[in-house]
CSV table of C-alpha atoms in Angstrom, one decimal:
chain,number,residue,atom,x,y,z
A,29,MET,CA,0.2,-0.2,0.2
A,30,LEU,CA,1.5,3.5,-0.7
A,31,PRO,CA,1.8,6.1,1.7
A,32,HIS,CA,-2.2,6.9,3.3
A,33,SER,CA,-1.3,11.0,2.0
A,34,THR,CA,-1.8,9.9,-1.6
A,35,LEU,CA,-5.1,9.3,-0.9
A,36,HIS,CA,-8.1,11.5,0.1
A,37,PRO,CA,-11.9,12.2,0.0
A,38,ALA,CA,-13.1,12.6,-3.8
A,39,SER,CA,-15.2,15.7,-2.2
A,40,GLN,CA,-11.6,17.2,-1.3
A,41,ALA,CA,-10.4,20.5,-3.3
A,42,LEU,CA,-8.1,19.0,-6.2
A,43,GLU,CA,-4.6,20.2,-6.0
A,44,GLN,CA,-3.2,21.4,-8.7
A,45,LEU,CA,0.4,19.6,-10.7
A,46,ASN,CA,3.1,21.1,-9.4
A,47,ALA,CA,6.2,20.1,-10.8
A,48,GLU,CA,8.6,20.8,-7.4
A,49,HIS,CA,6.1,19.2,-5.8
A,50,ILE,CA,6.3,16.0,-8.0
A,51,HIS,CA,10.4,16.1,-8.0
A,52,ALA,CA,10.5,16.7,-4.5
A,53,ALA,CA,8.6,13.4,-4.2
A,54,LEU,CA,10.7,11.6,-6.1
A,55,SER,CA,13.3,8.8,-4.6
A,56,THR,CA,16.5,10.1,-4.5
A,57,ALA,CA,17.2,7.5,-7.5
A,58,GLY,CA,14.3,8.9,-9.4
A,59,GLN,CA,15.7,12.2,-8.7
A,60,ALA,CA,18.9,11.4,-10.2
A,61,MET,CA,17.9,9.9,-13.3
A,62,LEU,CA,15.5,12.3,-14.3
A,63,ALA,CA,16.6,14.8,-16.7
A,64,HIS,CA,13.8,17.7,-16.8
A,65,LEU,CA,10.1,17.9,-15.3
A,66,VAL,CA,7.2,20.1,-16.2
A,67,CYS,CA,3.7,20.7,-16.0
A,68,HIS,CA,1.4,22.5,-18.1
A,69,GLU,CA,-1.7,24.2,-17.3
A,70,GLN,CA,-3.1,23.0,-21.0
A,71,LEU,CA,-1.3,21.5,-24.7
A,72,ASP,CA,-2.6,19.7,-27.4
A,73,SER,CA,-1.4,16.9,-26.2
A,74,THR,CA,1.9,15.9,-23.7
A,75,ASN,CA,2.9,13.3,-26.2
A,76,ALA,CA,3.2,15.7,-29.5
A,77,GLU,CA,4.9,18.3,-26.8
A,78,LEU,CA,7.8,15.5,-25.8
A,79,LEU,CA,8.2,14.7,-29.6
A,80,ARG,CA,8.4,18.6,-30.6
A,81,GLN,CA,11.1,19.0,-27.6
A,82,ALA,CA,12.8,15.9,-28.5
A,83,ALA,CA,13.2,17.5,-32.1
A,84,ALA,CA,14.3,20.3,-30.4
A,85,GLY,CA,17.3,18.8,-28.9
A,86,ALA,CA,15.5,18.1,-25.2
A,87,PRO,CA,17.4,16.1,-22.4
A,88,SER,CA,16.5,12.6,-21.4
A,89,PRO,CA,14.5,11.4,-19.2
A,90,ALA,CA,12.1,13.8,-19.3
A,91,ALA,CA,8.4,14.0,-17.9
A,92,CYS,CA,5.6,16.0,-18.8
A,93,LEU,CA,2.4,16.4,-17.5
A,94,ALA,CA,-0.7,19.0,-18.2
A,95,GLU,CA,-3.9,19.7,-16.5
A,96,ARG,CA,-6.1,19.1,-19.7
A,97,GLN,CA,-5.1,18.1,-23.3
A,98,THR,CA,-7.2,19.7,-26.3
A,99,ALA,CA,-6.0,17.2,-28.6
A,100,GLY,CA,-5.2,14.2,-26.8
A,101,ARG,CA,-4.8,11.0,-28.6
A,102,GLY,CA,-5.3,7.6,-28.7
A,103,ARG,CA,-4.0,4.7,-30.6
A,104,ARG,CA,-5.1,4.5,-33.8
A,105,GLY,CA,-5.4,8.1,-34.4
A,106,ARG,CA,-8.4,8.1,-31.8
A,107,GLU,CA,-9.7,11.3,-29.5
A,108,TRP,CA,-8.6,10.6,-25.7
A,109,VAL,CA,-11.0,12.9,-24.3
A,110,SER,CA,-9.1,14.8,-21.4
A,111,PRO,CA,-10.7,17.3,-18.8
A,112,PHE,CA,-9.0,19.0,-16.1
A,113,GLY,CA,-9.0,16.3,-13.4
A,114,ASN,CA,-7.1,13.5,-14.2
A,115,LEU,CA,-3.6,12.4,-14.8
A,116,TYR,CA,-2.3,13.1,-18.3
A,117,LEU,CA,1.5,12.2,-18.1
A,118,SER,CA,4.2,11.6,-21.0
A,119,LEU,CA,7.7,10.6,-20.7
A,120,LEU,CA,10.7,10.6,-22.8
A,121,TRP,CA,13.1,8.4,-23.4
A,122,ARG,CA,16.7,7.9,-25.6
A,123,SER,CA,17.3,4.8,-25.9
A,124,PRO,CA,20.5,3.0,-27.8
A,125,LEU,CA,18.1,0.3,-28.9
A,126,PRO,CA,16.9,0.5,-32.3
A,127,ALA,CA,13.1,1.2,-32.5
A,128,ALA,CA,12.0,-1.9,-34.1
A,129,ALA,CA,13.1,-3.2,-30.4
A,130,LEU,CA,11.1,-0.9,-28.2
A,131,GLY,CA,7.4,-1.9,-28.8
A,132,GLY,CA,8.1,-4.3,-25.8
A,133,THR,CA,8.0,-1.3,-23.7
A,134,SER,CA,4.2,-1.0,-24.1
A,135,LEU,CA,4.0,-4.2,-22.0
A,136,VAL,CA,6.7,-3.0,-19.7
A,137,ALA,CA,4.6,0.3,-19.0
A,138,GLY,CA,1.4,-1.1,-18.7
A,139,ALA,CA,2.8,-3.6,-16.3
A,140,VAL,CA,4.4,-1.0,-14.2
A,141,THR,CA,1.3,1.3,-14.0
A,142,THR,CA,-1.1,-1.3,-13.5
A,143,GLU,CA,1.0,-2.4,-10.4
A,144,VAL,CA,1.4,1.4,-9.1
A,145,LEU,CA,-2.2,1.4,-9.4
A,146,GLN,CA,-2.8,-1.5,-7.3
A,147,ALA,CA,-0.2,-0.9,-4.6
A,148,LEU,CA,-2.6,2.3,-4.1
A,149,GLY,CA,-5.0,-0.1,-3.2
A,150,ALA,CA,-6.9,-0.9,-6.6
A,151,GLN,CA,-8.4,-4.1,-6.9
A,152,HIS,CA,-9.8,-6.6,-10.1
A,153,LEU,CA,-7.3,-4.7,-12.5
A,154,SER,CA,-6.6,-6.3,-15.9
A,155,LEU,CA,-4.6,-5.2,-18.8
A,156,LYS,CA,-5.8,-5.3,-22.6
A,157,TRP,CA,-3.0,-6.0,-25.1
A,158,PRO,CA,-1.6,-4.0,-25.7
A,159,ASN,CA,-2.0,-0.7,-23.7
A,160,ASP,CA,-5.4,-0.7,-22.1
A,161,LEU,CA,-5.8,-1.2,-18.2
A,162,LEU,CA,-9.4,-2.1,-17.2
A,163,TRP,CA,-11.1,-2.4,-13.8
A,164,HIS,CA,-13.8,-5.5,-14.2
A,165,GLY,CA,-14.2,-4.3,-17.8
A,166,GLN,CA,-14.2,-0.9,-18.1
A,167,LYS,CA,-11.3,1.4,-19.1
A,168,LEU,CA,-9.2,3.2,-16.2
A,169,ALA,CA,-6.1,3.8,-18.4
A,170,GLY,CA,-4.7,3.9,-21.3
A,171,LEU,CA,-1.5,4.3,-22.5
A,172,LEU,CA,0.6,5.4,-26.3
A,173,LEU,CA,4.0,5.0,-27.3
A,174,GLU,CA,5.2,7.1,-30.0
A,175,VAL,CA,8.6,6.9,-31.4
A,176,GLY,CA,10.3,10.2,-32.8
A,177,ALA,CA,12.9,11.3,-35.3
A,178,LYS,CA,16.1,8.6,-34.7
A,179,SER,CA,19.5,9.9,-34.5
A,180,SER,CA,22.8,8.4,-35.4
A,181,THR,CA,23.5,6.8,-32.2
A,182,THR,CA,19.7,6.7,-30.3
A,183,SER,CA,16.1,6.4,-30.9
A,184,THR,CA,13.4,8.8,-29.5
A,185,LEU,CA,10.2,6.8,-27.2
A,186,VAL,CA,7.6,9.1,-25.7
A,187,ILE,CA,5.4,6.6,-23.4
A,188,GLY,CA,2.0,8.5,-22.7
A,189,ILE,CA,0.0,7.7,-19.7
A,190,GLY,CA,-3.6,8.7,-19.1
A,191,ILE,CA,-5.5,7.6,-16.1
A,192,ASN,CA,-9.2,8.5,-15.3
A,193,LEU,CA,-9.0,9.6,-12.1
A,194,LEU,CA,-12.1,11.4,-11.2
A,195,THR,CA,-15.6,9.9,-12.5
A,196,SER,CA,-16.9,13.8,-11.9
A,197,ALA,CA,-13.6,15.2,-14.6
A,198,THR,CA,-14.7,12.3,-17.3
A,199,GLU,CA,-16.7,13.6,-20.3
A,200,ASN,CA,-18.8,10.6,-20.5
A,201,GLY,CA,-20.8,12.1,-23.2
A,202,PHE,CA,-17.8,11.9,-25.5
A,203,ILE,CA,-16.5,8.3,-24.4
A,204,ASP,CA,-17.5,5.7,-26.7
A,205,GLN,CA,-17.0,2.8,-24.9
A,206,PRO,CA,-17.2,1.5,-20.9
A,207,TRP,CA,-15.2,3.2,-18.4
A,208,THR,CA,-14.9,4.2,-15.1
A,209,ALA,CA,-12.4,5.9,-12.7
A,210,LEU,CA,-9.6,6.0,-10.1
A,211,ASP,CA,-12.1,7.4,-7.0
A,212,GLN,CA,-14.6,4.7,-8.6
A,213,VAL,CA,-12.2,2.0,-7.9
A,214,LEU,CA,-11.1,3.1,-4.4
A,215,GLY,CA,-14.3,3.8,-3.1
A,216,GLY,CA,-14.8,7.5,-3.5
A,217,GLN,CA,-11.0,8.4,-2.1
A,218,SER,CA,-9.3,10.3,-5.0
A,219,VAL,CA,-5.2,10.8,-5.2
A,220,ASN,CA,-2.8,13.0,-5.0
A,221,ARG,CA,-1.7,14.0,-8.5
A,222,ASN,CA,1.7,15.1,-7.8
A,223,LEU,CA,2.7,12.0,-5.6
A,224,LEU,CA,0.7,9.8,-8.2
A,225,ALA,CA,3.3,11.2,-10.8
A,226,ALA,CA,6.0,10.8,-8.6
A,227,GLN,CA,5.1,7.3,-8.1
A,228,LEU,CA,4.9,6.4,-11.7
A,229,LEU,CA,8.0,8.0,-12.9
A,230,ASP,CA,9.6,5.9,-9.6
A,231,ALA,CA,8.5,2.8,-11.2
A,232,LEU,CA,9.0,4.1,-15.0
A,233,LEU,CA,12.4,5.0,-15.3
A,234,PRO,CA,14.1,2.1,-13.6
A,235,ALA,CA,11.5,-0.2,-15.8
A,236,LEU,CA,12.9,1.5,-18.9
A,237,ALA,CA,16.7,1.0,-17.9
A,238,ARG,CA,16.7,-2.4,-17.1
A,239,TYR,CA,14.3,-3.5,-20.6
A,240,GLU,CA,17.4,-1.7,-22.2
A,241,GLN,CA,19.3,-4.6,-20.4
A,242,THR,CA,17.5,-7.7,-20.2
A,243,GLY,CA,14.6,-7.1,-23.3
A,244,LEU,CA,11.0,-8.0,-22.0
A,245,ALA,CA,11.8,-11.5,-20.9
A,246,PRO,CA,11.5,-10.6,-17.4
A,247,PHE,CA,8.2,-8.1,-17.4
A,248,LEU,CA,6.5,-10.8,-19.2
A,249,ASP,CA,5.1,-12.5,-16.2
A,250,ARG,CA,4.4,-9.4,-14.3
A,251,TRP,CA,2.2,-8.7,-17.1
A,252,ARG,CA,0.6,-12.2,-17.4
A,253,VAL,CA,-0.1,-11.2,-13.6
A,254,PHE,CA,-3.2,-8.9,-15.1
A,255,ASP,CA,-3.8,-10.6,-18.3
A,256,GLN,CA,-7.3,-12.0,-17.5
A,257,TRP,CA,-8.6,-12.3,-21.1
A,258,LEU,CA,-6.9,-15.8,-21.5
A,259,GLY,CA,-9.2,-18.3,-22.6
A,260,GLN,CA,-12.1,-16.2,-23.7
A,261,PRO,CA,-13.3,-15.5,-27.5
A,262,VAL,CA,-12.0,-12.6,-29.0
A,263,GLN,CA,-12.2,-10.6,-31.9
A,264,LEU,CA,-8.9,-9.6,-34.0
A,265,ARG,CA,-9.3,-6.0,-36.1
A,266,CYS,CA,-6.1,-6.0,-38.6
A,267,GLY,CA,-6.8,-3.0,-41.1
A,268,ASP,CA,-9.7,-4.0,-42.9
A,269,ARG,CA,-9.9,-8.1,-41.5
A,270,GLN,CA,-12.0,-9.6,-38.5
A,271,ILE,CA,-10.3,-12.4,-37.1
A,272,ILE,CA,-12.4,-14.8,-34.3
A,273,GLY,CA,-10.1,-16.7,-32.2
A,274,ILE,CA,-9.3,-17.7,-29.1
A,275,TYR,CA,-7.1,-15.5,-26.6
A,276,ALA,CA,-3.8,-17.6,-25.6
A,277,GLY,CA,-2.0,-14.6,-24.1
A,278,ILE,CA,1.1,-13.3,-25.2
A,279,ALA,CA,4.7,-14.9,-26.9
A,280,ASP,CA,7.9,-14.0,-24.9
A,281,ASP,CA,8.5,-11.2,-27.3
A,282,GLY,CA,5.6,-9.2,-26.4
A,283,ALA,CA,2.9,-10.6,-29.4
A,284,LEU,CA,-0.1,-11.3,-29.0
A,285,ARG,CA,-0.9,-14.9,-29.6
A,286,LEU,CA,-4.7,-15.9,-31.3
A,287,ASP,CA,-5.7,-19.7,-31.6
A,288,THR,CA,-8.0,-19.9,-34.6
A,289,ILE,CA,-9.5,-22.1,-37.2
A,290,ASP,CA,-6.1,-22.1,-39.0
A,291,GLY,CA,-4.1,-22.3,-36.2
A,292,LEU,CA,-2.5,-20.5,-33.8
A,293,GLN,CA,-1.2,-17.4,-34.9
A,294,GLN,CA,0.8,-14.3,-33.8
A,295,PHE,CA,0.5,-10.6,-34.1
A,296,HIS,CA,2.4,-7.3,-33.1
A,297,ALA,CA,0.4,-4.0,-32.0
A,298,GLY,CA,0.8,-1.6,-35.2
A,299,GLU,CA,-2.7,-0.8,-36.4
A,300,VAL,CA,-4.5,-4.4,-34.4
A,301,SER,CA,-7.2,-3.7,-32.1
A,302,LEU,CA,-8.5,-6.6,-29.7
A,303,ARG,CA,-12.3,-6.7,-28.6
A,304,SER,CA,-13.6,-9.2,-26.5
A,305,ILE,CA,-17.0,-11.0,-27.5
A,306,ALA,CA,-17.9,-12.6,-24.3
A,307,PRO,CA,-20.9,-10.4,-23.2
A,308,HIS,CA,-19.2,-9.6,-19.8
A,309,THR,CA,-16.0,-7.8,-20.9
A,310,ASN,CA,-17.3,-6.2,-24.5
A,311,THR,CA,-14.8,-3.7,-24.6
A,312,GLU,CA,-12.4,-2.1,-27.4
């Protein structure tokens, strides 16, 4: 369980994001690793901002947060509704690995984010490949990984994390799938966003460093703990194709495994979208 000061009644006034408070809440190791941290009142997208900063030569790792986003994005170009009151955090990471080797960081970030929320007291969490975090089949958080321009020696990765924190802060009229917020998951309590941001960064920074050294292997079981779709019938959308099969978990390289009438097939993220066709978990 994370410190009680992270939690407070949902009715309490929401604290402003504050870069100094976040930095102070980081561990000594986190403070040493993080090169830059900034909070904005409003941005088009925290991911877009870090990609712009990366192109201009920003240091790495760098974190960017915003109170609200006017053009938040999810996978496959979808809008991520981003009103005030939730958490929108992006992390810039430059890596010596080629861009093609960074795909597994989606699973790393998903597992780490879920573990942080679980330590906060959130139960019954699950991960939907490759990057959605669910509670009882309802979307609680999403991740968006984007690769920027590659230099001669490094690849540029931006990891965006959006977490619904307050039910009242989520504009449900604009969301086209079942969703929830952390205050509902925690039984009416909300979180201190500055402390939560620090806890996420403290978990993500060493995880990404470890991934560079070891690859995905140490994180596979951590992700699989939250993989509750195993054995369920699913529909896979890949471009214009729709493939029905039984979800068979993730392969050692992070690919989705699908048992179909044509045998066991594997798919990597890209433009692939997974949807359960079991009645109680109909999310996309």
